[in-house]
Tab-separated table of C-alpha atoms in Angstrom:
chain	number	residue	atom	x	y	z
A	21	UNK	CA	60.502	-160.441	-8.096
A	22	UNK	CA	63.119	-159.810	-10.782
A	23	UNK	CA	64.490	-156.350	-11.398
A	24	UNK	CA	65.369	-155.603	-15.031
A	25	UNK	CA	68.170	-153.346	-16.163
A	26	UNK	CA	65.705	-150.841	-17.629
A	27	UNK	CA	63.394	-150.592	-14.611
A	28	UNK	CA	64.790	-149.924	-11.164
A	29	UNK	CA	62.899	-151.054	-8.068
A	30	UNK	CA	60.502	-148.527	-6.533
A	31	UNK	CA	60.178	-148.046	-2.804
A	32	UNK	CA	56.937	-146.274	-1.765
A	33	UNK	CA	56.502	-144.984	1.778
A	34	UNK	CA	53.584	-143.171	3.486
A	35	UNK	CA	54.573	-141.188	6.577
A	36	UNK	CA	52.646	-138.912	8.879
A	37	UNK	CA	55.557	-136.451	9.316
A	38	UNK	CA	58.801	-136.542	7.319
A	39	UNK	CA	61.771	-135.785	9.551
A	40	UNK	CA	65.462	-136.745	9.676
A	41	UNK	CA	64.705	-139.915	11.615
A	42	UNK	CA	62.378	-141.031	8.812
A	43	UNK	CA	64.972	-140.098	6.158
A	44	UNK	CA	67.506	-142.352	7.983
A	45	UNK	CA	65.000	-145.202	7.862
A	46	UNK	CA	64.340	-144.846	4.138
A	47	UNK	CA	68.066	-144.644	3.634
A	48	UNK	CA	68.458	-147.998	5.351
A	49	UNK	CA	65.487	-149.467	3.438
A	50	UNK	CA	66.940	-148.273	0.113
A	51	UNK	CA	70.275	-149.918	0.903
A	52	UNK	CA	68.483	-153.204	1.710
A	53	UNK	CA	66.670	-152.983	-1.676
A	54	UNK	CA	69.997	-152.308	-3.384
A	55	UNK	CA	71.604	-155.281	-1.657
A	56	UNK	CA	68.739	-157.633	-2.500
A	57	UNK	CA	68.122	-156.533	-6.091
A	58	UNK	CA	71.489	-155.133	-7.144
A	59	UNK	CA	69.927	-151.816	-8.218
A	60	UNK	CA	69.321	-148.468	-6.478
A	61	UNK	CA	65.635	-147.904	-6.021
A	62	UNK	CA	63.561	-144.844	-6.803
A	63	UNK	CA	61.935	-143.667	-3.572
A	64	UNK	CA	58.514	-142.015	-3.461
A	65	UNK	CA	57.340	-140.652	-0.117
A	66	UNK	CA	53.804	-139.370	0.608
A	67	UNK	CA	53.739	-137.176	3.700
A	68	UNK	CA	50.454	-136.560	5.430
A	69	UNK	CA	51.733	-133.499	7.295
A	70	UNK	CA	54.223	-130.943	5.914
A	71	UNK	CA	57.860	-132.074	6.103
A	72	UNK	CA	59.840	-130.836	9.072
A	73	UNK	CA	62.137	-127.920	8.324
A	74	UNK	CA	65.296	-130.078	8.795
A	75	UNK	CA	64.119	-131.995	5.709
A	76	UNK	CA	62.129	-129.306	3.877
A	77	UNK	CA	65.103	-126.945	3.711
A	78	UNK	CA	66.955	-129.490	1.529
A	79	UNK	CA	64.126	-130.156	-0.909
A	80	UNK	CA	64.347	-128.884	-4.497
A	81	UNK	CA	61.573	-128.693	-7.062
A	82	UNK	CA	61.349	-131.854	-9.204
A	83	UNK	CA	61.019	-131.242	-12.975
A	84	UNK	CA	60.225	-134.884	-13.662
A	85	UNK	CA	57.407	-135.121	-11.069
A	86	UNK	CA	55.588	-131.769	-10.786
A	87	UNK	CA	53.768	-132.553	-7.510
A	88	UNK	CA	56.984	-133.618	-5.825
A	89	UNK	CA	60.167	-132.152	-4.521
A	90	UNK	CA	63.451	-134.063	-4.620
A	91	UNK	CA	65.569	-134.847	-1.570
A	92	UNK	CA	69.373	-135.147	-2.098
A	93	UNK	CA	69.906	-138.889	-2.055
A	94	UNK	CA	73.014	-140.082	-3.836
A	95	UNK	CA	74.509	-142.714	-3.323
A	96	UNK	CA	71.677	-144.504	-1.384
A	97	UNK	CA	68.974	-144.243	-4.001
A	98	UNK	CA	68.545	-143.256	-7.648
A	99	UNK	CA	65.973	-140.554	-6.842
A	100	UNK	CA	63.908	-139.589	-3.797
A	101	UNK	CA	60.626	-137.765	-4.415
A	102	UNK	CA	58.569	-136.299	-1.606
A	103	UNK	CA	54.971	-135.276	-1.940
A	104	UNK	CA	53.347	-133.521	1.024
A	105	UNK	CA	50.725	-130.777	1.535
A	106	UNK	CA	53.396	-128.094	1.015
A	107	UNK	CA	54.526	-129.451	-2.355
A	108	UNK	CA	50.959	-129.825	-3.552
A	109	UNK	CA	49.919	-126.344	-2.362
A	110	UNK	CA	52.935	-124.707	-4.008
A	111	UNK	CA	52.054	-126.318	-7.327
A	112	UNK	CA	48.427	-125.037	-7.194
A	113	UNK	CA	49.547	-121.541	-6.153
A	114	UNK	CA	51.996	-121.351	-9.058
A	115	UNK	CA	49.440	-122.661	-11.592
A	116	UNK	CA	46.776	-120.231	-10.266
A	117	UNK	CA	49.133	-117.292	-10.815
A	118	UNK	CA	49.838	-118.413	-14.396
A	119	UNK	CA	46.166	-118.396	-15.482
């Protein structure tokens, strides 16, 4: 697969529980993608359970992807978006209050 200059590779992961050990694994996977394709990937993670506090405490709201929160990721990936039950519930709670 060829990566173009305008479209970075995308790494999608599904994980039962997002914890620091998982973050270390996606860091390694992102570096492999960068080495193979010469471009930092965008990482999208779908968590089945809420993220562990050692990860959740570092998440910030994403303005580009409303259902997601961003995890600090430079220099190992271009962006890292995390979607889990907590991020989805917070979006619905905020939208409900605005109506």
